[in-house]
PDB file of C-alpha atoms in Angstrom:
ATOM      1  CA  MET S  12      91.752 142.836  69.376  1.00 73.00           C
ATOM      2  CA  ASP S  13      88.231 143.908  70.330  1.00 88.00           C
ATOM      3  CA  GLN S  14      86.146 145.411  67.499  1.00 90.00           C
ATOM      4  CA  PHE S  15      84.413 147.773  69.965  1.00 92.00           C
ATOM      5  CA  LEU S  16      87.812 149.167  70.987  1.00 94.00           C
ATOM      6  CA  LEU S  17      88.757 149.613  67.316  1.00 94.00           C
ATOM      7  CA  GLN S  18      85.461 151.392  66.693  1.00 94.00           C
ATOM      8  CA  GLN S  19      86.216 153.794  69.549  1.00 95.00           C
ATOM      9  CA  GLN S  20      89.696 154.457  68.139  1.00 95.00           C
ATOM     10  CA  VAL S  21      88.173 155.264  64.741  1.00 95.00           C
ATOM     11  CA  LEU S  22      85.648 157.627  66.347  1.00 95.00           C
ATOM     12  CA  ASN S  23      88.446 159.348  68.281  1.00 95.00           C
ATOM     13  CA  ARG S  24      90.484 159.814  65.102  1.00 95.00           C
ATOM     14  CA  LEU S  25      87.454 161.150  63.230  1.00 95.00           C
ATOM     15  CA  ALA S  26      86.805 163.607  66.094  1.00 96.00           C
ATOM     16  CA  GLU S  27      90.406 164.858  65.802  1.00 96.00           C
ATOM     17  CA  ASP S  28      90.022 165.185  62.018  1.00 95.00           C
ATOM     18  CA  LEU S  29      86.776 167.118  62.513  1.00 96.00           C
ATOM     19  CA  LEU S  30      88.444 169.595  64.875  1.00 97.00           C
ATOM     20  CA  GLN S  31      91.198 170.194  62.314  1.00 96.00           C
ATOM     21  CA  ALA S  32      88.693 170.609  59.475  1.00 94.00           C
ATOM     22  CA  GLU S  33      86.577 173.045  61.487  1.00 94.00           C
ATOM     23  CA  GLN S  34      89.692 175.073  62.348  1.00 95.00           C
ATOM     24  CA  ALA S  35      90.634 175.139  58.654  1.00 91.00           C
ATOM     25  CA  VAL S  36      87.115 176.359  57.795  1.00 89.00           C
ATOM     26  CA  ARG S  37      87.425 179.209  60.311  1.00 89.00           C
ATOM     27  CA  VAL S  38      90.850 180.273  59.042  1.00 88.00           C
ATOM     28  CA  ALA S  39      89.789 180.152  55.381  1.00 82.00           C
ATOM     29  CA  HIS S  40      86.561 182.042  56.146  1.00 80.00           C
ATOM     30  CA  GLU S  41      88.443 184.734  58.066  1.00 82.00           C
ATOM     31  CA  THR S  42      90.888 185.066  55.175  1.00 81.00           C
ATOM     32  CA  ALA S  43      88.068 185.274  52.635  1.00 73.00           C
ATOM     33  CA  THR S  44      86.212 187.969  54.544  1.00 76.00           C
ATOM     34  CA  HIS S  45      89.146 190.010  55.869  1.00 75.00           C
ATOM     35  CA  GLU S  46      89.065 193.627  54.713  1.00 73.00           C
ATOM     36  CA  GLU S  47      92.652 193.457  53.433  1.00 72.00           C
ATOM     37  CA  ASN S  48      91.620 190.730  50.969  1.00 65.00           C
ATOM     38  CA  ILE S  49      88.904 192.725  49.194  1.00 70.00           C
ATOM     39  CA  ALA S  50      89.683 192.540  45.483  1.00 65.00           C
ATOM     40  CA  GLU S  51      91.096 195.761  44.072  1.00 72.00           C
ATOM     41  CA  ASN S  52      91.044 194.508  40.488  1.00 71.00           C
ATOM     42  CA  LYS S  53      90.028 191.432  38.492  1.00 70.00           C
ATOM     43  CA  TYR S  54      93.426 189.802  39.073  1.00 67.00           C
ATOM     44  CA  ASP S  55      93.263 190.113  42.852  1.00 65.00           C
ATOM     45  CA  THR S  56      91.739 186.719  43.719  1.00 73.00           C
ATOM     46  CA  LEU S  57      93.050 185.898  47.203  1.00 69.00           C
ATOM     47  CA  GLY S  58      89.645 186.441  48.839  1.00 73.00           C
ATOM     48  CA  LEU S  59      87.894 184.364  46.164  1.00 75.00           C
ATOM     49  CA  GLU S  60      90.425 181.536  46.500  1.00 82.00           C
ATOM     50  CA  ALA S  61      90.032 181.569  50.283  1.00 79.00           C
ATOM     51  CA  ALA S  62      86.232 181.383  49.860  1.00 82.00           C
ATOM     52  CA  TYR S  63      86.604 178.305  47.629  1.00 85.00           C
ATOM     53  CA  LEU S  64      88.942 176.784  50.201  1.00 87.00           C
ATOM     54  CA  ALA S  65      86.458 177.492  53.003  1.00 86.00           C
ATOM     55  CA  THR S  66      83.694 175.795  50.997  1.00 90.00           C
ATOM     56  CA  GLY S  67      85.857 172.733  50.404  1.00 92.00           C
ATOM     57  CA  GLN S  68      86.838 172.520  54.060  1.00 90.00           C
ATOM     58  CA  ALA S  69      83.177 172.865  55.102  1.00 93.00           C
ATOM     59  CA  ARG S  70      82.300 169.933  52.814  1.00 95.00           C
ATOM     60  CA  ARG S  71      85.127 167.913  54.333  1.00 94.00           C
ATOM     61  CA  ALA S  72      83.851 168.654  57.842  1.00 95.00           C
ATOM     62  CA  ALA S  73      80.327 167.614  56.813  1.00 95.00           C
ATOM     63  CA  ALA S  74      81.670 164.346  55.373  1.00 94.00           C
ATOM     64  CA  ILE S  75      83.536 163.647  58.620  1.00 95.00           C
ATOM     65  CA  ARG S  76      80.367 164.328  60.644  1.00 96.00           C
ATOM     66  CA  GLN S  77      78.459 161.898  58.427  1.00 95.00           C
ATOM     67  CA  ALA S  78      81.184 159.263  58.834  1.00 94.00           C
ATOM     68  CA  MET S  79      81.048 159.731  62.608  1.00 95.00           C
ATOM     69  CA  THR S  80      77.282 159.151  62.539  1.00 95.00           C
ATOM     70  CA  HIS S  81      77.762 155.934  60.565  1.00 94.00           C
ATOM     71  CA  TRP S  82      80.491 154.724  62.923  1.00 95.00           C
ATOM     72  CA  ARG S  83      78.372 155.521  66.003  1.00 95.00           C
ATOM     73  CA  GLN S  84      75.454 153.529  64.576  1.00 95.00           C
ATOM     74  CA  PHE S  85      77.703 150.663  63.490  1.00 94.00           C
ATOM     75  CA  ARG S  86      77.382 147.440  65.484  1.00 93.00           C
ATOM     76  CA  PRO S  87      80.061 144.886  64.561  1.00 89.00           C
ATOM     77  CA  ARG S  88      78.790 141.324  64.726  1.00 88.00           C
ATOM     78  CA  PRO S  89      80.832 138.257  65.611  1.00 89.00           C
ATOM     79  CA  TYR S  90      82.409 136.436  62.686  1.00 91.00           C
ATOM     80  CA  ASP S  91      80.158 133.768  61.173  1.00 93.00           C
ATOM     81  CA  ALA S  92      82.126 131.346  58.970  1.00 92.00           C
ATOM     82  CA  SER S  93      78.959 130.436  57.038  1.00 94.00           C
ATOM     83  CA  LYS S  94      78.652 134.072  55.851  1.00 95.00           C
ATOM     84  CA  GLY S  95      82.359 134.775  55.520  1.00 96.00           C
ATOM     85  CA  ILE S  96      83.911 138.178  56.063  1.00 97.00           C
ATOM     86  CA  GLN S  97      81.333 140.908  56.700  1.00 96.00           C
ATOM     87  CA  LEU S  98      81.373 144.466  58.029  1.00 93.00           C
ATOM     88  CA  GLY S  99      82.970 144.530  61.457  1.00 93.00           C
ATOM     89  CA  ALA S 100      85.435 141.739  60.745  1.00 95.00           C
ATOM     90  CA  LEU S 101      89.018 142.046  61.887  1.00 96.00           C
ATOM     91  CA  VAL S 102      91.010 140.225  59.226  1.00 97.00           C
ATOM     92  CA  CYS S 103      94.642 139.173  59.113  1.00 97.00           C
ATOM     93  CA  LEU S 104      95.927 138.917  55.537  1.00 97.00           C
ATOM     94  CA  VAL S 105      99.326 137.803  54.289  1.00 97.00           C
ATOM     95  CA  ASP S 106     100.685 139.036  50.958  1.00 94.00           C
ATOM     96  CA  SER S 107     103.032 137.361  48.475  1.00 90.00           C
ATOM     97  CA  ASP S 108     106.040 138.787  50.377  1.00 93.00           C
ATOM     98  CA  ASP S 109     104.814 137.038  53.558  1.00 95.00           C
ATOM     99  CA  LYS S 110     103.950 140.408  55.136  1.00 96.00           C
ATOM    100  CA  HIS S 111     100.968 140.409  57.511  1.00 96.00           C
ATOM    101  CA  HIS S 112      98.228 143.040  57.309  1.00 96.00           C
ATOM    102  CA  GLU S 113      95.601 143.604  60.013  1.00 97.00           C
ATOM    103  CA  ILE S 114      92.442 144.992  58.410  1.00 96.00           C
ATOM    104  CA  PHE S 115      89.275 146.188  60.163  1.00 96.00           C
ATOM    105  CA  LEU S 116      86.353 146.320  57.743  1.00 95.00           C
ATOM    106  CA  GLY S 117      83.991 149.134  58.676  1.00 93.00           C
ATOM    107  CA  PRO S 118      81.441 151.554  57.257  1.00 90.00           C
ATOM    108  CA  ASP S 119      82.386 154.484  55.034  1.00 80.00           C
ATOM    109  CA  GLY S 120      84.740 157.265  55.984  1.00 70.00           C
ATOM    110  CA  GLY S 121      87.140 155.091  57.884  1.00 68.00           C
ATOM    111  CA  SER S 122      90.153 154.792  55.637  1.00 84.00           C
ATOM    112  CA  MET S 123      92.931 155.202  58.189  1.00 93.00           C
ATOM    113  CA  LYS S 124      95.720 153.409  59.975  1.00 94.00           C
ATOM    114  CA  LEU S 125      95.267 153.248  63.737  1.00 93.00           C
ATOM    115  CA  ASP S 126      98.088 153.574  66.275  1.00 90.00           C
ATOM    116  CA  SER S 127      97.742 149.827  66.921  1.00 90.00           C
ATOM    117  CA  GLY S 128      98.831 149.188  63.304  1.00 92.00           C
ATOM    118  CA  VAL S 129      95.373 148.092  62.191  1.00 95.00           C
ATOM    119  CA  GLN S 130      94.320 149.437  58.783  1.00 96.00           C
ATOM    120  CA  VAL S 131      90.657 150.487  58.694  1.00 96.00           C
ATOM    121  CA  ILE S 132      88.923 150.275  55.308  1.00 96.00           C
ATOM    122  CA  SER S 133      85.338 150.350  54.110  1.00 93.00           C
ATOM    123  CA  SER S 134      83.524 147.659  52.202  1.00 90.00           C
ATOM    124  CA  GLU S 135      83.499 150.080  49.250  1.00 90.00           C
ATOM    125  CA  ALA S 136      87.302 150.052  48.957  1.00 92.00           C
ATOM    126  CA  PRO S 137      88.622 147.578  46.369  1.00 92.00           C
ATOM    127  CA  LEU S 138      90.226 145.380  49.035  1.00 94.00           C
ATOM    128  CA  GLY S 139      87.091 145.606  51.198  1.00 95.00           C
ATOM    129  CA  LYS S 140      84.876 144.497  48.297  1.00 94.00           C
ATOM    130  CA  ALA S 141      87.261 141.652  47.478  1.00 96.00           C
ATOM    131  CA  MET S 142      87.251 140.388  51.096  1.00 97.00           C
ATOM    132  CA  LEU S 143      83.469 140.274  51.537  1.00 96.00           C
ATOM    133  CA  GLY S 144      82.251 136.680  51.854  1.00 96.00           C
ATOM    134  CA  LYS S 145      85.762 135.198  52.021  1.00 97.00           C
ATOM    135  CA  CYS S 146      86.804 132.777  54.771  1.00 96.00           C
ATOM    136  CA  GLU S 147      90.060 131.740  56.409  1.00 96.00           C
ATOM    137  CA  GLY S 148      92.365 130.155  53.841  1.00 96.00           C
ATOM    138  CA  ASP S 149      90.730 131.911  50.865  1.00 97.00           C
ATOM    139  CA  GLU S 150      92.660 133.989  48.362  1.00 96.00           C
ATOM    140  CA  VAL S 151      91.839 137.680  47.894  1.00 96.00           C
ATOM    141  CA  ALA S 152      93.021 139.502  44.774  1.00 93.00           C
ATOM    142  CA  ILE S 153      92.754 143.151  43.762  1.00 93.00           C
ATOM    143  CA  GLN S 154      93.823 144.967  40.614  1.00 88.00           C
ATOM    144  CA  VAL S 155      96.273 147.774  41.498  1.00 82.00           C
ATOM    145  CA  GLY S 156      97.253 148.634  37.947  1.00 78.00           C
ATOM    146  CA  LYS S 157      96.479 147.385  34.472  1.00 77.00           C
ATOM    147  CA  PRO S 158      99.041 144.595  34.476  1.00 77.00           C
ATOM    148  CA  VAL S 159      99.462 144.347  38.251  1.00 78.00           C
ATOM    149  CA  GLN S 160      97.333 142.233  40.546  1.00 85.00           C
ATOM    150  CA  GLN S 161      97.965 142.033  44.273  1.00 92.00           C
ATOM    151  CA  GLN S 162      97.097 138.794  46.040  1.00 94.00           C
ATOM    152  CA  PHE S 163      96.548 137.990  49.706  1.00 96.00           C
ATOM    153  CA  GLU S 164      95.589 134.965  51.730  1.00 97.00           C
ATOM    154  CA  VAL S 165      93.114 135.254  54.596  1.00 97.00           C
ATOM    155  CA  LEU S 166      94.965 133.894  57.636  1.00 96.00           C
ATOM    156  CA  ARG S 167      92.530 134.744  60.402  1.00 96.00           C
ATOM    157  CA  VAL S 168      89.151 136.412  60.887  1.00 95.00           C
ATOM    158  CA  ASP S 169      87.875 137.711  64.236  1.00 91.00           C
TER     159      ASP S 169
END
């Protein structure tokens, strides 16, 4: 699969998420400022709660905009076996149950599963950090709980 196509799919998904977040901001703001939600006593907090929600949704929208900027500026490079897995790599992993996982390693804000079945993660995610510098045939391990470690083998890197 082409990394440029994956990048476009991520940008499309982020654009959809941004529209939803902006709609949620509008609804929460309207609720917070509606005349029926003016507090009549100290226990009447609907307007205040809606204002907090609007602030949180506005922060979420800002984070999505920032992620979109990073993804637009991102230029995946071809895989170089001498450097191992880097940002922009499309990696096929197999776990201990022989299940295959397609992972696209990108910049921040891209933790999502695309319609194509490819999981997008950042290099800051535990699995992303563990994959950096690895090559085909290498083992990748992450700690998913105190006693539990999950292991993968790198089958293919594009």
